[in-house]
Coordinates of C-alpha atoms in Angstrom, one line a residue:
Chain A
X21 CA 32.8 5.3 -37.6
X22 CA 29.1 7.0 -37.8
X23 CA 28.5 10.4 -36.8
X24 CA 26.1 11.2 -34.0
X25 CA 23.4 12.1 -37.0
X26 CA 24.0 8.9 -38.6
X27 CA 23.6 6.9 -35.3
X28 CA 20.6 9.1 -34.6
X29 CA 19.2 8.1 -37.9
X30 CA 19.6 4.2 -36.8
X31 CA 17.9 4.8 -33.4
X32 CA 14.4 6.6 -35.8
X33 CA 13.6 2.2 -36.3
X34 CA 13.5 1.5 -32.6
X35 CA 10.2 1.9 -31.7
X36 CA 8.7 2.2 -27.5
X37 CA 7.2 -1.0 -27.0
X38 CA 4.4 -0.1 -25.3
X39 CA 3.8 2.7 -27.6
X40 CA 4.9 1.9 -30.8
X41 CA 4.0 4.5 -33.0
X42 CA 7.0 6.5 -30.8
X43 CA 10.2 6.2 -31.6
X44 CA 12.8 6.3 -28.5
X45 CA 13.9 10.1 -30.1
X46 CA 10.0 11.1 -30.1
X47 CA 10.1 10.5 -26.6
X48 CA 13.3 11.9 -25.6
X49 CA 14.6 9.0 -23.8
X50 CA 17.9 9.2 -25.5
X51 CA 20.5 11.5 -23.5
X52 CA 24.0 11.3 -24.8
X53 CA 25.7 9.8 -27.8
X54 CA 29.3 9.6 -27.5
X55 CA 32.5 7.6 -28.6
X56 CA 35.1 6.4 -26.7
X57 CA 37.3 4.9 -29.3
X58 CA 35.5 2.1 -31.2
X59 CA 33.2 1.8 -28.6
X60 CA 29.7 3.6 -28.8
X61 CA 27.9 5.0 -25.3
X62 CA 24.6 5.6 -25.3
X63 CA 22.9 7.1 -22.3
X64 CA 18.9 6.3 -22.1
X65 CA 17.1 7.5 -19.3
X66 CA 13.4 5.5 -17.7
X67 CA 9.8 7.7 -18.5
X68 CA 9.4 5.8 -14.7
X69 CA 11.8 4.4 -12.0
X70 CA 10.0 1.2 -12.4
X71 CA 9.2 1.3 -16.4
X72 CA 10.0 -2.6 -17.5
X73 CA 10.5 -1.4 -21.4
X74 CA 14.1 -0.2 -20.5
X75 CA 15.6 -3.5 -20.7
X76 CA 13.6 -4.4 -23.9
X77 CA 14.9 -0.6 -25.2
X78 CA 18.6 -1.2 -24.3
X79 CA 18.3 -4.8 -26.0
X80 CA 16.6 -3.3 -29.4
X81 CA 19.2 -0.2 -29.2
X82 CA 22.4 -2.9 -29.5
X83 CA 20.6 -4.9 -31.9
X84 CA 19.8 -2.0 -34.0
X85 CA 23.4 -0.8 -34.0
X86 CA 24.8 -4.4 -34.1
X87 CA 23.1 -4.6 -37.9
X88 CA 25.0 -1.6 -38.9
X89 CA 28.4 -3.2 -37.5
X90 CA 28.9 -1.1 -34.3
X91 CA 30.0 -4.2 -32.5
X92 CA 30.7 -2.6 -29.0
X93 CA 27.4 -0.8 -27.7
X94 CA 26.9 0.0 -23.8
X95 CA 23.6 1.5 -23.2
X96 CA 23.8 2.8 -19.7
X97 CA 21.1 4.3 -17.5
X98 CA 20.8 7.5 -15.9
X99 CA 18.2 9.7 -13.8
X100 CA 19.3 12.8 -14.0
X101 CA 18.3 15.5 -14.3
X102 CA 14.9 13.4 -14.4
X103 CA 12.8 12.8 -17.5
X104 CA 9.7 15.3 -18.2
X105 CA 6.7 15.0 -20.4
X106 CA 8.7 18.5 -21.7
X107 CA 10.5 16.1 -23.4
X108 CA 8.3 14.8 -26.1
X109 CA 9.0 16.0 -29.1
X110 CA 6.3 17.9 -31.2
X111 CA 6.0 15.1 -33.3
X112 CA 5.4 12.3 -30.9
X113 CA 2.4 14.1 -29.5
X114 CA 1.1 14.4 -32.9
X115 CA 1.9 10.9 -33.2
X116 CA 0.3 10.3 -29.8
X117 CA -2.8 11.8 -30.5
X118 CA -3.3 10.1 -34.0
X119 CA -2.8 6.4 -32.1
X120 CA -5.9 7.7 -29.9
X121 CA -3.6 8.4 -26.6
X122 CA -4.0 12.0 -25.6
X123 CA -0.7 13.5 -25.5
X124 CA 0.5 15.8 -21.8
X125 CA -1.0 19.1 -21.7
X126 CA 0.6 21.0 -18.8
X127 CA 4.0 22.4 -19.8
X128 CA 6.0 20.7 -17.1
X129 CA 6.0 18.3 -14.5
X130 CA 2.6 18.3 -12.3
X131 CA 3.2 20.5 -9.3
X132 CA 0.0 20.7 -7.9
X133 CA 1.2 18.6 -5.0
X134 CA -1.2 16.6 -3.0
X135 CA -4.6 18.2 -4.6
X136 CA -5.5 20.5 -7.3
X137 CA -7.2 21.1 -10.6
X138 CA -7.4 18.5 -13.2
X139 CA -6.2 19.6 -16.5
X140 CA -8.7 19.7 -19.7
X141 CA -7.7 16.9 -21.5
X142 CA -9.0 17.1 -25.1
X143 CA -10.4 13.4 -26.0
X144 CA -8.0 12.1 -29.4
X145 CA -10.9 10.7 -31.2
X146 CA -14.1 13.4 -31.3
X147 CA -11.8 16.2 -30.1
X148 CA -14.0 17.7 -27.5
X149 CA -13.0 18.7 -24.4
X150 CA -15.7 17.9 -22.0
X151 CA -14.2 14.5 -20.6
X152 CA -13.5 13.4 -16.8
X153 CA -10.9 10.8 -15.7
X154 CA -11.8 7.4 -14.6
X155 CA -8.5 6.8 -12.5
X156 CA -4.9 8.6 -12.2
X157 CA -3.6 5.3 -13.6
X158 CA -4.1 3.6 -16.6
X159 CA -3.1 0.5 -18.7
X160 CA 1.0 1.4 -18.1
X161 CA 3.0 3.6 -15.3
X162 CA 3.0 6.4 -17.6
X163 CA -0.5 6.8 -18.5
X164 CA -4.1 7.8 -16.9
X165 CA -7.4 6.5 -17.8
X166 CA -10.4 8.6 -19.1
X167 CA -13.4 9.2 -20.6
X168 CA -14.6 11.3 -23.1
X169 CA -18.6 12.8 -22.1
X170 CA -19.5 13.5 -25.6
X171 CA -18.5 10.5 -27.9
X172 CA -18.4 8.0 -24.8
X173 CA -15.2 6.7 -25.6
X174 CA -12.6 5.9 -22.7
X175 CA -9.2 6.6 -23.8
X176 CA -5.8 6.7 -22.1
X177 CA -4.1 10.4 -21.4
X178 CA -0.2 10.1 -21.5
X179 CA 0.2 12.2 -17.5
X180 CA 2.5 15.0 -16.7
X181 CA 5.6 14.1 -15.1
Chain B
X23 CA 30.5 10.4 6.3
X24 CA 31.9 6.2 6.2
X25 CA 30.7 3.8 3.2
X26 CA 29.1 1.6 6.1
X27 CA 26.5 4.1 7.5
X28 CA 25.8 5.3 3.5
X29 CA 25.1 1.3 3.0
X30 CA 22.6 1.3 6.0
X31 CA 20.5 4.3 5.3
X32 CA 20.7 3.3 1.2
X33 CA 19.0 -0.2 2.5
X34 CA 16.5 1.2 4.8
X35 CA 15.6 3.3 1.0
X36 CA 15.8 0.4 -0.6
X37 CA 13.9 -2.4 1.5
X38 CA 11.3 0.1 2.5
X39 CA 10.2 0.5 -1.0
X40 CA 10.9 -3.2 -1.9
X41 CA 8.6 -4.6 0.4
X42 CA 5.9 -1.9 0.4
X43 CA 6.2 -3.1 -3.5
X44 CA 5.9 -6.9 -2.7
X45 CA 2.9 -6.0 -0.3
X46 CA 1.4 -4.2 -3.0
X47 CA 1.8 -6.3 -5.8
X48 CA -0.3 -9.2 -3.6
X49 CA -3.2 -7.5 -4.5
X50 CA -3.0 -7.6 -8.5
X51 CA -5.8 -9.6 -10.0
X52 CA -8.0 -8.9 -6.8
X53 CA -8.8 -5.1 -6.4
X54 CA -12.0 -4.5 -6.2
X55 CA -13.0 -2.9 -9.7
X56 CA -10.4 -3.0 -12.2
X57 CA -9.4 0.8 -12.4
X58 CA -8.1 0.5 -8.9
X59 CA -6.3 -3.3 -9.1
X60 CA -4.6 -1.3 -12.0
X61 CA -3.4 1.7 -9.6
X62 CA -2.3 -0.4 -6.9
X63 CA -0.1 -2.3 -9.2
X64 CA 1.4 1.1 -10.9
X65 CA 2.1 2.2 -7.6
X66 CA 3.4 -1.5 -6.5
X67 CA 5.7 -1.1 -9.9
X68 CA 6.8 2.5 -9.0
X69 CA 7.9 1.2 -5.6
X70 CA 10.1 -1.7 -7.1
X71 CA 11.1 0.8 -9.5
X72 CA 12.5 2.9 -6.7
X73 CA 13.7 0.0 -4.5
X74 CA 15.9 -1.3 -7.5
X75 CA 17.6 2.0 -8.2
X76 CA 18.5 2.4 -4.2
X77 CA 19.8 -1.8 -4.2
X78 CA 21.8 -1.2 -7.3
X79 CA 23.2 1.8 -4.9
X80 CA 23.7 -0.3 -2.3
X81 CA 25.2 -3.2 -4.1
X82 CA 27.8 -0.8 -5.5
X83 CA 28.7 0.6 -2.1
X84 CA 28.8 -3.0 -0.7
X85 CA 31.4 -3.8 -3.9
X86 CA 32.5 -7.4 -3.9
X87 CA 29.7 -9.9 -5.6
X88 CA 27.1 -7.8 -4.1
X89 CA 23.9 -7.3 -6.9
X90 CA 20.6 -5.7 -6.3
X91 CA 19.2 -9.4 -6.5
X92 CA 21.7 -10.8 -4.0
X93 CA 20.7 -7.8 -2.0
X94 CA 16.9 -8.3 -2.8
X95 CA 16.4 -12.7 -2.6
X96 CA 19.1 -14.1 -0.2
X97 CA 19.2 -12.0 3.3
X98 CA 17.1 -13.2 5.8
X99 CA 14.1 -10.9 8.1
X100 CA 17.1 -9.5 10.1
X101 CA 18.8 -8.1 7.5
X102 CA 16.3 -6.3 5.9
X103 CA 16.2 -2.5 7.2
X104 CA 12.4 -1.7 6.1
X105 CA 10.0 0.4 8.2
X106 CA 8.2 -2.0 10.3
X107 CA 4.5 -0.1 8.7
X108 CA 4.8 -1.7 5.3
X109 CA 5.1 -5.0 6.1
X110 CA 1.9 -5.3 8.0
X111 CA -0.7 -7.4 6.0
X112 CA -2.9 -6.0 3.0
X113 CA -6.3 -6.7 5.3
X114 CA -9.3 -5.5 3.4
X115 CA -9.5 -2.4 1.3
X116 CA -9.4 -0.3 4.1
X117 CA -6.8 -2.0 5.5
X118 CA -4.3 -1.2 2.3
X119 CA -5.4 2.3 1.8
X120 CA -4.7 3.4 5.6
X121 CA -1.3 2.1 5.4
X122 CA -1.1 3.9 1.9
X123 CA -2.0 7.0 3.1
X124 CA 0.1 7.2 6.2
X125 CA 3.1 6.3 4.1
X126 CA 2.9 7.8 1.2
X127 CA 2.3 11.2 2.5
X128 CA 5.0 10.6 4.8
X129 CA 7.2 9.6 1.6
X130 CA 6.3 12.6 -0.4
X131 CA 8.0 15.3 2.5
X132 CA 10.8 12.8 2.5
X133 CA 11.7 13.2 -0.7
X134 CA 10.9 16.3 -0.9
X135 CA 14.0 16.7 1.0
X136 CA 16.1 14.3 -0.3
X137 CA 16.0 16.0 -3.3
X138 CA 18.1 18.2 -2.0
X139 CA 20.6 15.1 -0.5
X140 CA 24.4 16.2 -1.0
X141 CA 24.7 12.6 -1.9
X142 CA 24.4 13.1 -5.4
X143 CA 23.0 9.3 -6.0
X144 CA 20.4 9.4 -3.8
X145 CA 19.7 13.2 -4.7
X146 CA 18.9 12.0 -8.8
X147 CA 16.9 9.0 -7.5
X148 CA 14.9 11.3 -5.2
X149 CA 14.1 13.4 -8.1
X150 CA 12.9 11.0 -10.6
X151 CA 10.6 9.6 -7.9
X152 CA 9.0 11.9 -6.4
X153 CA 6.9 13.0 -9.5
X154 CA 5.9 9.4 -9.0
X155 CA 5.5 9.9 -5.2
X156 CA 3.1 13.0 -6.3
X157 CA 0.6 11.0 -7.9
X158 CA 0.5 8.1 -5.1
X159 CA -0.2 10.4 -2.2
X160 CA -3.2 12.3 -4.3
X161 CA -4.7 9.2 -4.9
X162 CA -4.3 7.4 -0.9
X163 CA -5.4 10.4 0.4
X164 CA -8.4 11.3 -1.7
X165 CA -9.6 7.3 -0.7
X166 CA -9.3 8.1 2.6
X167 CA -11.4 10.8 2.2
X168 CA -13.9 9.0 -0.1
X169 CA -13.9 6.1 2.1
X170 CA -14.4 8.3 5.6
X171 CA -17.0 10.8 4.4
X172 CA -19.0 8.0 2.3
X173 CA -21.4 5.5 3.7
X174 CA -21.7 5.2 8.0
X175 CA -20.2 1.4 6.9
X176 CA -17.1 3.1 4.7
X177 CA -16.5 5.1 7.9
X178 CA -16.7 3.1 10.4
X179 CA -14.2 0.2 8.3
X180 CA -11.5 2.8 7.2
X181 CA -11.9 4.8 11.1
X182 CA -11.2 0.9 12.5
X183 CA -8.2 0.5 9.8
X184 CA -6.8 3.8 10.6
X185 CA -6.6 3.0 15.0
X186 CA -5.3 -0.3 13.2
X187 CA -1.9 0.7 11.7
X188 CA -1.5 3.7 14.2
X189 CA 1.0 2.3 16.3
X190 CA 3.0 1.1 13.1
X191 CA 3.7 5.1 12.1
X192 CA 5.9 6.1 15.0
X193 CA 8.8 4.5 13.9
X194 CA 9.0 6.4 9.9
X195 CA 8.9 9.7 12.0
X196 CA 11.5 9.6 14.9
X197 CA 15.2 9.7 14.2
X198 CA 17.4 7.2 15.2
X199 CA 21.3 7.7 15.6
X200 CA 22.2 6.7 12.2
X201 CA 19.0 9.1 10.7
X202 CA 20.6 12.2 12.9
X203 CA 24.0 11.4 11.4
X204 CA 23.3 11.0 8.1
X205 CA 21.0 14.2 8.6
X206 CA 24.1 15.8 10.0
X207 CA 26.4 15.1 7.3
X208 CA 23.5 16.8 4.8
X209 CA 22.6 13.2 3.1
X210 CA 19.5 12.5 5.3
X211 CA 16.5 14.7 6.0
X212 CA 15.4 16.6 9.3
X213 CA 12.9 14.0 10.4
X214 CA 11.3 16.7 12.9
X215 CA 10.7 18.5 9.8
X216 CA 9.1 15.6 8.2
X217 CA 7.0 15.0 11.0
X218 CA 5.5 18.7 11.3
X219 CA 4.8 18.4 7.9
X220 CA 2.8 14.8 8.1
X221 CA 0.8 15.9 10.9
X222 CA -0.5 18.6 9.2
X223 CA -1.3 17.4 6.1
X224 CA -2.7 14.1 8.1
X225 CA -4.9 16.6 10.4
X226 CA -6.1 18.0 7.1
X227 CA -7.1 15.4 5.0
X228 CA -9.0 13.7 8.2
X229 CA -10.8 16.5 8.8
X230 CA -11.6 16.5 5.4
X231 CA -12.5 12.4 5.5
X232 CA -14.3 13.5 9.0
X233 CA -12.5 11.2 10.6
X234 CA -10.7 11.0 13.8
X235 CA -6.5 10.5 14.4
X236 CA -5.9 8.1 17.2
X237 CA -4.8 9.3 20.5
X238 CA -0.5 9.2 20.7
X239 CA -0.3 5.3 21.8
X240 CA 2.7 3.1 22.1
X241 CA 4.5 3.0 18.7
X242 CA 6.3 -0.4 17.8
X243 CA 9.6 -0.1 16.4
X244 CA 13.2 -1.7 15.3
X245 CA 12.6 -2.7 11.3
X246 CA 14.9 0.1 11.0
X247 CA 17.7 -1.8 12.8
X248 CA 16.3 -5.4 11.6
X249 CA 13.9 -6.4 14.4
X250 CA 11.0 -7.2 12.3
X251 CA 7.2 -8.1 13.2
X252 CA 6.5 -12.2 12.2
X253 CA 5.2 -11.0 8.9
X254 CA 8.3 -10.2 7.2
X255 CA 9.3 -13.9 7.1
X256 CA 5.7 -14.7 5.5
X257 CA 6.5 -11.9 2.7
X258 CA 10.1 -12.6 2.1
X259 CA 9.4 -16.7 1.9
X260 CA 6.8 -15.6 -0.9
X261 CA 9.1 -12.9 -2.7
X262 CA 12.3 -15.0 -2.5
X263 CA 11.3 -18.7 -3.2
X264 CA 11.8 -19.0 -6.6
X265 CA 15.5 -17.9 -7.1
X266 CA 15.9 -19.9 -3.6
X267 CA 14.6 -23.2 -5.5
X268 CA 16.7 -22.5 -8.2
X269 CA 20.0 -21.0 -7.2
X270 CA 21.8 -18.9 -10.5
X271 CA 18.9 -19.6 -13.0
X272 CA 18.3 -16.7 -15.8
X273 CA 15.6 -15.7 -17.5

């Protein structure tokens, strides 16, 4: 029987599919290891209500485990308390950045209600920080679409939840 | 509180979101620049999103071979408990965004206070969605106040929308029995509450969109009990046909 480190270890190769320079740990989607006898319980919990890569996560979790002989897997779902961009670990914005997706800047979920300030989001591939946003949604349910002013490059900016 | 009026007020959740989602989803491939095709469907897949979590809800409270999908392709109009405002028809731009707006800002004080639900179900769902919810109702509303204060055409197009869909937003803000006894029992939400709050942020963005809000008229209602306008059937023959044509197929 693995320990929660080893497992952990195993869940470092499955990768988001819609970003996959992140693993699932980078993005803090995984909630709870535990063991109940020989079978393993993973809780995983959705970026969005409506994000389609959980099925295609669950699946790649239980194959990943399967191929170190953990036969019995159940990945189960769960909202709360709900996911935050807080969540991302320091190296998956690094990671984020690098793949040319500008990783959340406000420290926790977007609270400016019905209207506010936009944040300053720097642009990943010239750095500067003079860009404006095209649209509040971008190419997946968890991302924005912008623009960088200086180098002309649009780019997507992972938003603040 | 009994399983049966949890199951009804879970449904209305459920098939409000469900077939604002269908609606939605209508448009993909024909908004008119891409940015915005794009932010209708998010907001189409947020929706479905939300519906699934609240059918899965339902389905368990239900028990027996009840699944979100039975729940979702094999009732007929009269069984689906969705407001009567989001299964009106896409129209034009306009047409969309108006209905957007009205419900979305309405949807945001909702959950708000279902956040707060003692159902502890609905309370986690609530919470996951409404940062979603947040970013919809920025984005209706600041349309309606591009598309009022733009061009005399833009006006004139979203004013006529707006009177449009008027008398389909009673029904989301008056309480029936089941809403003042699920409010009772600390699941549901004070609807008056709601309503304050929608009028005011309604009078404020309008204002802003120099538009005008439509004189109190008749307001339809009964999706909330199953008495649905013609165009459910049209929506639900679209959403439902394939796993009607071919009963128990998989993926």
């Amino acid at each position: 029987m693995f320990s929660e480190e080893e497992i952990r270890g195993f869940l470092q190769d499955v990768t988001d599919p819609e970003i996959p320079v992140l693993t699932i740990l980078d993005m803090g989607v995984v909630r709870r290891i535990h063991w109940e006898g020989e079978a393993l319980h993973i809780d995983i919990t959705p970026t969005y209500t409506g994000c389609p890569a959980m099925d295609v996560i669950a699946n790649d979790i239980v194959k990943r485990l399967k191929a170190e002989g953990v036969d019995e897997v159940f990945v189960k779902e769960v909202l709360s308390p709900a996911w935050t961009t807080d969540w991302l670990s320091e190296d998956g914005r690094r990671k984020l950045e690098e793949y040319g997706i500008a990783p959340p800047v406000d420290e926790s979920a977007d609270k400016r209600a019905l209207f506010g300030a936009q944040p300053t989001v720097r642009c990943p591939q010239c750095k500067s920080e003079n860009t404006s946003r095209i649209s509040q949604f971008g190419s997946t349910a968890c991302k924005a679409l912008y623009q960088c002013n200086d180098c002309k490059e649009p780019f997507d900016y992972f938003k603040c939840l | 509180m009994n399983n049966s009026d949890l199951y009804e007020y879970t449904l209305r959740l459920g098939d409000t979101a469900l077939i604002l989602g269908q609606r939605l989803s209508e448009w993909c491939g024909h908004g008119p620049v891409l940015e915005q095709d794009i932010a209708l469907t998010n907001i189409a897949l947020d929706q479905i999103g939300q519906a699934r979590q609240f059918l899965q809800y339902a389905a368990e409270l239900k028990g027996g071979d009840t699944t979100e999908d039975s729940l979702a392709y094999h009732r007929d109009a009269h069984q689906f408990r969705n407001l009567l405002l989001v299964e009106q028809d896409n129209g034009h731009w306009g047409d969309t965004l108006a209905r957007q707006f009205f419900f979305d800002t309405y949807n945001y004080f909702l959950f708000e206070r279902l956040m707060k639900s003692s159902d502890e179900r609905i309370s986690s769902i609530a919470q996951k969605a409404m940062k979603e919810i947040t970013y919809h109702a920025q984005w209706s509303a600041e349309w309606i106040i591009r598309l009022g204060d733009g061009t005399e055409e833009s006006h004139d197009k979203i004013q006529k929308s707006i009177n449009d869909i008027w008398m389909w937003t009673g029904e989301m803000l008056e309480a029936d029995e089941l809403d003042l006894r699920m409010h009772e029992a600390g699941i549901g939400v004070d609807l008056t509450e709601v309503t304050a709050l929608w009028n005011d942020k309604v009078d404020e963005i309008l204002k802003l969109a120099t538009l005008e809000k439509p004189e109190s008229a008749q307001h339809q209602r009964g999706g909330k009990r199953g008495v649905h306008s013609e165009k459910l059937g049209y929506v639900l023959a679209e959403m439902q046909h394939i796993p009607k044509s071919y009963p128990n197929s998989k993926w």
